Amino acid sequence: MKVFSHFAAAFAAFSLAFSAPSVAAQEQVPLAAFGALPDVEDASISPSGTNIAILLTHEGTRQLFFLDSNMKLISRLTVGDAKVRYFDWVGDDQILLVTGQTEDLRGFTTNMAEFNVARLIPVTYKGEIETVFGSSRDLVDAVWGSYGTRFIDNRWMAYFGAIELEKAGGVASTNMIWKHGRRYLYGVDTRENQPTRVATAAREGVSRDWLLDARGEVAAMMDVSADDGDWRLAGPQGDVIASGNERNGRVGLVGLGYDGTTVIYSERDEDNITQWYEVPLAGGVATPFLPDEHVDRLYWDERTGNLIGYLDQKKGPVFRDPAFQSAATGIRHAFADFDMRMVDWSPDFKKVLVRTSGNKDSGTWFVVDLTSGKADAIAYERKQLGPNEVGAVSTVEYTASDGLEMDGILTLPPGREAANLPVVVLPHGGPHSSDSEAFDWWAQAFASRGYAVFQPNFRGSTNRDDAFKLAGYGEWGRKMQTDISDGLAMLADKGIVDRDRACIVGASYGGYAALAGVTLQQGLYECAVAVAPVSDIAAMYNEDTRTAQNRITKKRLLDQLGPRDRWDEVSPRRFADRADAPIMLIHGEDDTVVPFSHSDKMADALKDAGKSYELVRLEGEDHWLSLSSTRLQMLEAAVGFVERHNPAD
């Protein structure tokens, strides 16, 4: 196989007028180049490798473009400000598009909820766009989980979780109401948009999940009791093949094994570490699965649901098929200087969609053709950001005050020496997440204004093993917080940043950390920007358990948050009077993950304490900053606030 050169033949003119990013440095790149949704957001390749779908902004309009093998336009669909969750090909002629929307549910157990809606879109033939379950009176026209697509008897089927409705007031009634909130499993003929029930919902108090085989039939089903944590895994005949008790419900289906005759599931061991096990579908002894590997994600055959490989955090892609492995190794070698991700590929692995980013690269999409040995760049995520506008990204290692080894990502301002720089500390959300040496639009925006940006992977992050993740349990506002400031101290000791010119900025859990940095901690930061932050831990716990009044959900949260009697000690709202730096609160009014009330009440507490603060409302925005206009509004407000209170020059 040929080795691919990263930009070999990459910058040929794109038929839709995509051009390479600019390479000449600008005095100051507008924040819109970072904060708006990227010019290209996602892409997918059809099963034959012939057609490609790209979600992009073209001539100011956000659209789905459908392209043939020569990158010629087949058709397009305007999506505007739709909250696109994902899209995928169904065969070579149809797209499944799933979008999110926030609904007002006053009168239910929660005021607002986020729903996903699936639509079937014709690409190569004439037809109407149809909503999955949209023509079924007895089903809610939204989907609760996707269970894949299969090609069965010359037709494509898509599988989803569904909520059934029932008639109110008897058989003669035409008014349909919720039966209950437990999922059924349905298959949908994608050409006819006809749903068929595949499996029933679990009984009350039990959560149920399924795996489907190549024929779209239930291969495995897992039930978990919400009351006591008892769980049962059944095979295709309904026979129990594994069972146990998981006190906080941390057990679940992973997928089918390599040949489709086994099932892989996960559960926690006595040390609370997640382990994977594999058991034959026909019954037998469960054995550990990949116990010594550091698996980042698994790869599946979309046609069968069978496992085909996995991504090892250190080794890279590992495939069972030698031909696939050879191809993946070559691709990884070709893009070794960048943060590289194989996004999608044809089932025969002859064509692969690759996305790169990192140093000198604000995001580039390639089609890798294994037959010809070519890698062609087809689109650029941020055309205004050429190599000179992308700050250098590196990983820095340090030791926390209690001796725990950890690391963080350092982004430097373009063209500036790494000495005595003003700094923005940018802890990630989650908190069970992590940052890597990829292009980060928020970090790069601050770097473009002259700031070093430090993104610490504090304990509780997912970039290491389970023990490191579990080390964050019960440490909100404590060791997780000092891990962040320990990293700042390390950079200052090395002379890279000026410890007296630091601000802390973050979203979600990162927003909590930003508030904690100027309330629970003192004398560290010149300002704090908290986007969609948790401000009170007890309030978060009550919100998360209000719609799930069961023992294991509460136990799971208690494990993560620690003893209740210590929550007030680390809730920033309780210490608003100790805020020692100006605070900006930014929050989407439609946030269903961390309600707007967290920022609203924090603002009230700061006002009562006579502290300096600003509150920015993002109208119509959710927790994920899905809308381009309000995402840019957030960035402009955050950067402007930092520049006022901690000028870079």
XYZ file of C-alpha atoms in Angstrom, residues 73-616:
544
model
C -23.175 18.098 -6.394
C -26.074 15.623 -6.466
C -28.449 17.683 -4.341
C -28.522 19.862 -1.258
C -30.736 20.491 1.748
C -30.894 23.704 3.777
C -30.846 22.949 7.507
C -30.481 26.501 8.855
C -30.180 26.599 12.646
C -31.356 23.025 13.161
C -29.514 21.295 16.010
C -27.999 18.492 13.963
C -27.048 15.581 16.226
C -25.872 13.207 13.483
C -26.592 11.961 9.971
C -25.779 8.739 8.134
C -26.385 7.100 4.798
C -29.098 4.493 4.395
C -27.815 2.745 1.301
C -26.389 5.008 -1.410
C -29.521 7.013 -2.069
C -31.006 8.119 1.246
C -29.843 9.979 4.364
C -31.037 9.578 7.927
C -30.833 12.965 9.676
C -31.335 13.272 13.443
C -31.863 16.713 14.987
C -32.527 17.871 18.532
C -35.171 20.263 19.755
C -36.138 21.639 23.152
C -39.776 21.214 24.167
C -41.769 22.912 26.921
C -43.126 20.154 29.184
C -44.692 22.151 31.977
C -47.051 19.842 33.791
C -44.674 16.874 33.566
C -41.876 16.087 36.019
C -39.613 18.597 34.271
C -40.245 21.950 32.618
C -38.117 21.371 29.529
C -36.668 18.352 27.774
C -34.538 17.703 24.718
C -36.023 15.425 22.048
C -34.353 13.879 19.007
C -36.284 13.727 15.743
C -35.221 11.464 12.850
C -35.962 12.311 9.224
C -35.525 10.278 6.049
C -34.146 12.371 3.189
C -34.107 11.249 -0.470
C -30.808 12.041 -2.199
C -30.611 10.332 -5.599
C -34.342 9.947 -6.223
C -37.408 12.170 -6.043
C -39.447 11.892 -2.891
C -40.654 13.677 0.216
C -38.690 14.226 3.408
C -40.449 12.145 6.041
C -40.304 12.103 9.827
C -39.733 8.716 11.443
C -42.937 7.767 13.311
C -44.504 10.972 11.957
C -47.446 9.186 10.345
C -48.104 6.829 13.274
C -50.812 8.067 15.645
C -49.805 5.633 18.366
C -46.114 6.649 18.475
C -44.417 9.871 19.575
C -42.693 11.368 16.523
C -39.277 11.349 18.218
C -36.626 8.683 18.724
C -35.063 7.395 21.941
C -31.803 5.808 20.896
C -30.636 4.415 17.552
C -29.999 0.696 17.111
C -28.456 0.769 13.664
C -29.491 0.035 10.084
C -29.615 -3.280 8.235
C -30.165 -4.334 4.607
C -32.706 -7.148 4.781
C -34.608 -8.760 1.888
C -33.573 -5.971 -0.504
C -34.759 -3.149 1.717
C -33.103 -0.901 4.251
C -34.368 -0.972 7.819
C -33.511 1.513 10.579
C -34.076 0.696 14.256
C -34.995 3.087 17.067
C -36.311 3.251 20.572
C -39.890 4.551 20.547
C -42.522 5.763 23.003
C -46.010 4.405 22.437
C -49.240 6.357 22.953
C -52.682 5.145 23.949
C -56.204 6.457 23.546
C -57.584 8.593 26.332
C -61.138 7.920 27.380
C -61.744 4.568 25.733
C -61.655 2.930 22.309
C -63.808 5.565 20.625
C -61.559 8.429 21.702
C -59.311 10.163 19.173
C -57.165 11.830 21.830
C -53.795 10.111 22.276
C -51.811 10.337 25.498
C -48.563 8.872 26.849
C -48.854 5.270 27.904
C -45.611 5.462 29.885
C -42.045 6.644 29.290
C -40.417 3.237 28.731
C -38.937 2.477 25.305
C -40.155 -0.081 22.803
C -37.900 -1.197 19.951
C -39.159 -0.495 16.419
C -37.844 -1.168 12.939
C -38.644 1.268 10.134
C -38.678 0.467 6.426
C -36.826 3.583 5.285
C -38.431 3.809 1.825
C -41.990 3.305 3.028
C -41.469 4.894 6.471
C -43.475 2.054 7.954
C -42.687 1.140 11.592
C -42.920 -2.378 13.006
C -42.554 -3.262 16.652
C -39.534 -5.522 17.206
C -39.458 -5.792 20.999
C -41.582 -4.694 23.944
C -40.740 -2.293 26.728
C -39.567 -3.454 30.131
C -41.835 -3.522 33.146
C -42.036 -0.478 35.411
C -38.854 0.185 37.366
C -36.617 -1.624 34.860
C -34.460 -0.148 32.095
C -34.019 -2.273 28.967
C -31.496 -2.253 26.148
C -31.040 -4.395 23.021
C -28.496 -5.532 20.454
C -29.582 -6.539 16.957
C -28.046 -9.160 14.667
C -27.529 -8.966 10.901
C -31.196 -9.809 10.313
C -32.463 -7.035 12.562
C -33.575 -9.521 15.194
C -32.841 -9.185 18.895
C -29.562 -10.969 19.605
C -29.227 -9.849 23.222
C -31.335 -7.948 25.758
C -30.315 -6.521 29.119
C -32.671 -5.527 31.931
C -31.459 -3.493 34.918
C -33.633 -2.884 37.963
C -33.733 0.771 38.929
C -34.566 -0.138 42.516
C -31.958 -2.682 43.563
C -29.444 -2.907 40.683
C -30.219 -6.520 39.785
C -29.473 -7.159 36.118
C -30.097 -9.944 33.625
C -28.584 -10.492 30.173
C -30.633 -12.697 27.843
C -29.644 -14.294 24.535
C -31.704 -14.503 21.317
C -34.010 -17.185 22.738
C -34.684 -15.213 25.901
C -32.505 -17.473 28.060
C -30.504 -15.724 30.774
C -26.800 -16.016 29.912
C -25.410 -13.673 32.580
C -26.748 -11.900 35.670
C -25.627 -10.026 38.741
C -26.140 -6.988 40.915
C -24.631 -3.577 40.328
C -25.345 -1.290 43.269
C -25.288 1.911 41.213
C -26.534 0.516 37.904
C -23.169 0.785 36.135
C -23.722 -2.201 33.889
C -24.588 -2.170 30.205
C -24.430 -3.730 26.777
C -21.322 -2.950 24.731
C -21.975 -4.888 21.506
C -21.698 -8.154 19.643
C -18.322 -9.907 19.377
C -16.196 -10.352 16.273
C -18.210 -13.194 14.741
C -21.629 -12.247 16.126
C -21.918 -15.337 18.356
C -20.909 -13.573 21.573
C -22.020 -10.459 23.433
C -19.783 -7.986 25.247
C -21.068 -6.217 28.349
C -19.588 -3.970 31.031
C -19.841 -3.800 34.799
C -17.888 -2.373 37.716
C -15.631 -4.571 39.857
C -15.114 -4.363 43.621
C -12.743 -1.417 43.156
C -15.367 0.428 41.082
C -13.303 -0.059 37.901
C -15.222 -0.759 34.675
C -14.454 -4.170 33.198
C -15.644 -5.701 29.928
C -16.768 -9.320 29.676
C -17.639 -11.541 26.721
C -20.126 -14.407 26.919
C -21.490 -16.720 24.178
C -25.030 -15.907 23.086
C -25.823 -19.606 23.460
C -24.702 -19.483 27.085
C -21.440 -20.293 28.814
C -18.723 -18.746 30.923
C -18.159 -14.983 30.781
C -14.499 -14.087 30.268
C -12.675 -10.717 30.452
C -12.587 -8.872 27.121
C -9.497 -6.817 26.205
C -8.492 -6.604 29.899
C -4.998 -5.244 29.262
C -5.754 -2.767 26.480
C -6.408 0.968 26.758
C -9.469 1.199 24.513
C -10.716 4.619 23.472
C -13.568 3.407 21.238
C -14.806 0.325 19.419
C -15.418 -0.125 15.682
C -18.477 -1.993 14.366
C -19.636 -3.410 11.037
C -22.748 -1.333 10.341
C -24.209 -4.127 8.193
C -24.160 -6.774 10.936
C -23.527 -5.059 14.260
C -20.440 -7.233 14.780
C -17.207 -5.901 16.238
C -14.398 -5.325 13.721
C -11.777 -3.542 15.827
C -11.003 -0.821 18.328
C -8.970 2.326 18.853
C -6.183 1.902 21.388
C -5.100 5.102 23.133
C -1.428 4.276 22.490
C -1.329 1.841 19.556
C -3.953 3.519 17.413
C -6.547 1.553 15.372
C -6.517 -2.228 15.863
C -8.539 -4.267 13.358
C -9.083 -8.017 13.250
C -8.983 -8.098 9.426
C -5.306 -7.886 8.314
C -6.197 -5.825 5.242
C -8.089 -3.300 7.365
C -5.187 -3.186 9.815
C -2.653 -2.558 7.066
C -4.761 0.271 5.656
C -5.341 1.868 9.070
C -1.637 1.700 9.916
C -0.762 3.427 6.646
C -3.325 6.160 7.219
C -2.112 6.763 10.748
C 1.479 6.988 9.552
C 0.571 9.460 6.821
C -1.138 11.832 9.262
C 1.244 11.262 12.181
C 1.932 14.971 12.697
C -1.708 15.809 13.345
C -4.578 14.892 15.584
C -6.205 12.402 13.188
C -9.568 10.660 13.292
C -10.993 8.142 10.846
C -14.569 9.452 10.820
C -16.265 7.003 8.459
C -15.462 4.391 5.844
C -17.080 2.111 3.306
C -17.693 -1.433 4.631
C -14.928 -2.827 2.396
C -12.535 -0.189 3.795
C -11.603 0.959 0.302
C -12.526 4.581 1.035
C -12.045 6.333 4.357
C -13.072 9.795 5.535
C -10.302 11.325 7.648
C -10.379 14.534 9.694
C -7.178 16.196 10.893
C -6.485 19.200 13.111
C -3.828 20.526 15.467
C -0.651 22.494 14.860
C -1.004 24.641 11.736
C -4.321 22.920 10.917
C -7.709 24.340 11.894
C -9.508 21.285 10.525
C -9.151 19.478 7.194
C -11.283 16.692 5.699
C -9.777 14.063 3.401
C -11.073 11.207 1.303
C -8.486 8.434 1.409
C -8.789 6.064 -1.551
C -6.998 2.822 -0.672
C -7.269 1.546 -4.247
C -5.431 4.476 -5.826
C -3.316 5.303 -2.770
C -4.409 8.942 -2.799
C -5.510 11.248 0.001
C -7.427 14.253 -1.317
C -8.483 17.176 0.860
C -12.128 17.848 0.118
C -13.023 20.564 2.629
C -11.617 22.949 5.214
C -13.413 23.696 8.453
C -12.275 27.274 8.919
C -11.154 28.932 5.713
C -10.171 32.154 7.468
C -7.664 30.332 9.654
C -4.540 29.409 7.765
C -1.448 27.836 9.331
C -0.167 31.209 10.587
C -3.366 31.848 12.535
C -3.296 28.559 14.470
C -1.412 28.677 17.764
C 1.050 25.917 18.632
C -0.479 23.108 20.688
C 1.446 20.777 22.997
C 0.984 18.500 25.986
C 2.644 19.520 29.249
C 3.072 17.130 32.166
C 3.055 18.088 35.821
C 2.572 16.708 39.304
C -0.340 17.646 41.551
C 0.307 18.782 45.119
C -0.483 15.288 46.433
C 1.944 13.629 43.983
C -0.534 12.451 41.329
C 0.902 12.636 37.809
C -1.221 14.420 35.208
C -1.043 16.578 32.119
C -2.714 19.397 30.270
C -2.863 21.004 26.842
C -1.004 24.262 26.265
C -1.918 26.516 23.341
C 0.415 29.430 22.642
C -0.496 32.667 20.860
C 0.739 32.709 17.246
C 3.982 34.594 16.806
C 4.614 35.120 20.527
C 7.508 33.827 22.589
C 6.498 31.367 25.317
C 7.636 33.634 28.138
C 5.722 35.550 30.827
C 2.455 35.388 28.880
C -0.978 36.307 30.185
C -2.950 33.107 30.556
C -6.490 31.789 30.317
C -7.038 28.601 32.296
C -9.733 26.608 30.463
C -10.845 23.440 32.339
C -13.058 21.077 30.348
C -16.638 20.101 31.103
C -17.980 16.689 32.050
C -16.120 16.409 34.345
C -15.533 12.968 32.811
C -13.969 14.164 29.570
C -10.496 15.269 28.455
C -8.625 17.604 26.138
C -6.089 16.592 23.477
C -3.760 18.212 20.937
C -6.609 18.875 18.528
C -7.768 22.268 17.254
C -9.970 23.810 19.954
C -11.926 26.809 18.712
C -12.339 28.355 22.161
C -8.688 27.967 23.136
C -7.494 29.230 19.754
C -9.757 32.290 19.983
C -8.106 33.358 23.234
C -4.661 32.518 21.832
C -5.366 34.783 18.841
C -5.755 37.659 21.318
C -2.330 37.082 22.857
C -3.098 34.659 25.692
C -1.527 31.339 26.504
C -4.344 28.866 27.120
C -3.995 25.979 29.562
C -6.490 23.078 29.522
C -5.723 20.800 32.492
C -6.708 17.141 32.434
C -7.397 17.091 36.177
C -8.199 13.919 38.100
C -11.591 12.643 36.972
C -10.633 13.140 33.307
C -10.879 10.269 30.832
C -7.470 10.523 29.158
C -5.963 7.894 31.462
C -7.180 4.730 33.177
C -10.286 4.206 35.295
C -8.324 4.692 38.498
C -7.466 8.247 37.400
C -11.101 8.916 36.536
C -12.294 7.530 39.866
C -9.736 9.651 41.726
C -12.071 12.564 41.027
C -14.996 11.041 42.900
C -15.941 13.260 45.835
C -13.365 15.869 44.806
C -15.497 18.628 43.277
C -14.032 21.894 44.580
C -11.244 20.017 46.327
C -8.435 18.079 44.645
C -10.035 18.440 41.202
C -9.853 22.189 41.766
C -6.291 22.276 43.107
C -5.193 20.094 40.179
C -6.118 23.043 37.970
C -4.232 25.644 39.978
C -1.254 23.263 40.397
C -0.942 23.238 36.604
C -1.058 27.028 36.530
C 1.699 27.162 39.153
C 3.856 24.789 37.082
C 3.572 27.004 33.987
C 4.419 30.084 36.058
C 7.423 28.379 37.640
C 8.727 27.557 34.166
C 8.360 31.204 33.145
C 5.847 30.448 30.396
C 2.999 32.431 31.962
C 2.659 35.342 34.355
C 0.892 34.054 37.472
C -0.417 37.578 38.160
C -2.200 37.773 34.790
C -4.497 34.748 34.837
C -8.226 34.349 34.264
C -10.232 31.129 34.495
C -12.895 30.288 31.920
C -15.023 27.172 31.445
C -18.370 25.639 30.510
C -20.581 23.143 32.369
C -18.271 21.509 34.932
C -15.583 23.860 33.628
C -17.966 26.700 34.470
C -18.284 25.321 37.991
C -14.470 25.235 38.220
C -14.314 28.850 37.026
C -16.702 29.948 39.776
C -14.849 27.858 42.351
C -11.558 29.429 41.255
C -12.639 32.866 42.539
C -14.879 31.835 45.444
C -13.574 28.615 47.000
C -10.029 29.635 46.049
C -8.558 33.081 46.581
C -5.897 35.246 44.994
C -5.382 33.212 41.814
C -7.357 34.832 39.004
C -8.081 38.318 37.722
C -11.505 37.273 36.429
C -13.762 34.278 35.812
C -16.135 33.426 32.964
C -18.606 30.621 33.692
C -20.712 29.281 30.814
C -23.695 27.097 31.780
C -22.087 26.463 35.176
C -23.207 24.344 38.101
C -23.357 26.809 40.994
C -24.958 24.622 43.667
C -24.273 20.890 43.975
C -27.379 20.071 46.009
C -29.542 21.762 43.372
C -27.812 19.753 40.629
C -28.407 16.501 42.506
C -32.094 17.288 43.033
C -32.532 18.210 39.371
C -30.807 15.066 38.124
C -32.846 12.756 40.345
C -36.239 14.489 40.049
C -37.233 12.481 36.979
C -35.490 9.297 38.107
C -36.714 8.569 41.597
C -34.851 5.318 42.065
C -32.116 4.131 44.353
C -29.373 3.335 41.872
C -29.508 6.705 40.081
C -29.118 8.470 43.397
C -26.381 6.092 44.500
C -24.455 6.693 41.294
C -24.516 10.467 41.826
C -23.616 10.122 45.483
C -20.567 8.075 44.509
C -19.416 10.854 42.195
C -20.254 13.815 44.426
C -19.302 12.443 47.832
C -21.191 12.834 51.131
C -24.153 15.205 51.128
C -22.988 17.009 54.237
C -19.955 18.285 52.319
C -21.770 19.692 49.279
C -22.395 23.172 50.638
C -18.673 23.484 51.377
C -17.890 23.375 47.648
C -20.930 25.111 46.118
C -19.827 28.516 44.724
C -23.271 30.082 45.227
C -22.878 29.572 48.959
C -19.643 31.584 48.871
C -20.621 34.440 46.572
C -19.565 36.892 49.259
C -15.990 35.572 48.947
C -15.674 36.261 45.217
C -12.364 38.083 44.791
C -12.545 38.829 41.061
C -15.187 39.959 38.535
C -17.421 37.151 37.249
C -19.274 36.802 33.966
C -22.109 34.271 33.830
C -23.299 33.106 30.388
C -26.177 30.642 30.049
C -28.584 29.326 27.425
C -32.205 29.806 28.380
C -33.132 26.404 26.892
C -30.454 24.452 28.783
C -31.933 21.116 29.915
C -28.673 19.754 31.378
C -27.738 22.565 33.758
C -30.834 24.778 34.075
C -30.543 28.538 33.617
C -31.491 28.902 37.282
C -27.914 28.028 38.284
C -26.591 31.234 36.715
C -29.650 33.273 37.673
C -29.343 32.385 41.360
C -25.567 32.831 41.321
C -26.093 36.312 39.887
C -28.588 37.115 42.662
C -26.121 35.931 45.298
C -23.328 38.039 43.811
C -25.625 41.056 43.630
C -26.657 40.644 47.267
C -22.988 40.414 48.244
C -22.124 43.560 46.301
C -19.731 41.724 43.982
C -18.822 42.601 40.403
C -20.642 40.388 37.890
C -22.375 40.301 34.515
C -25.109 37.908 33.361
C -25.498 37.127 29.651
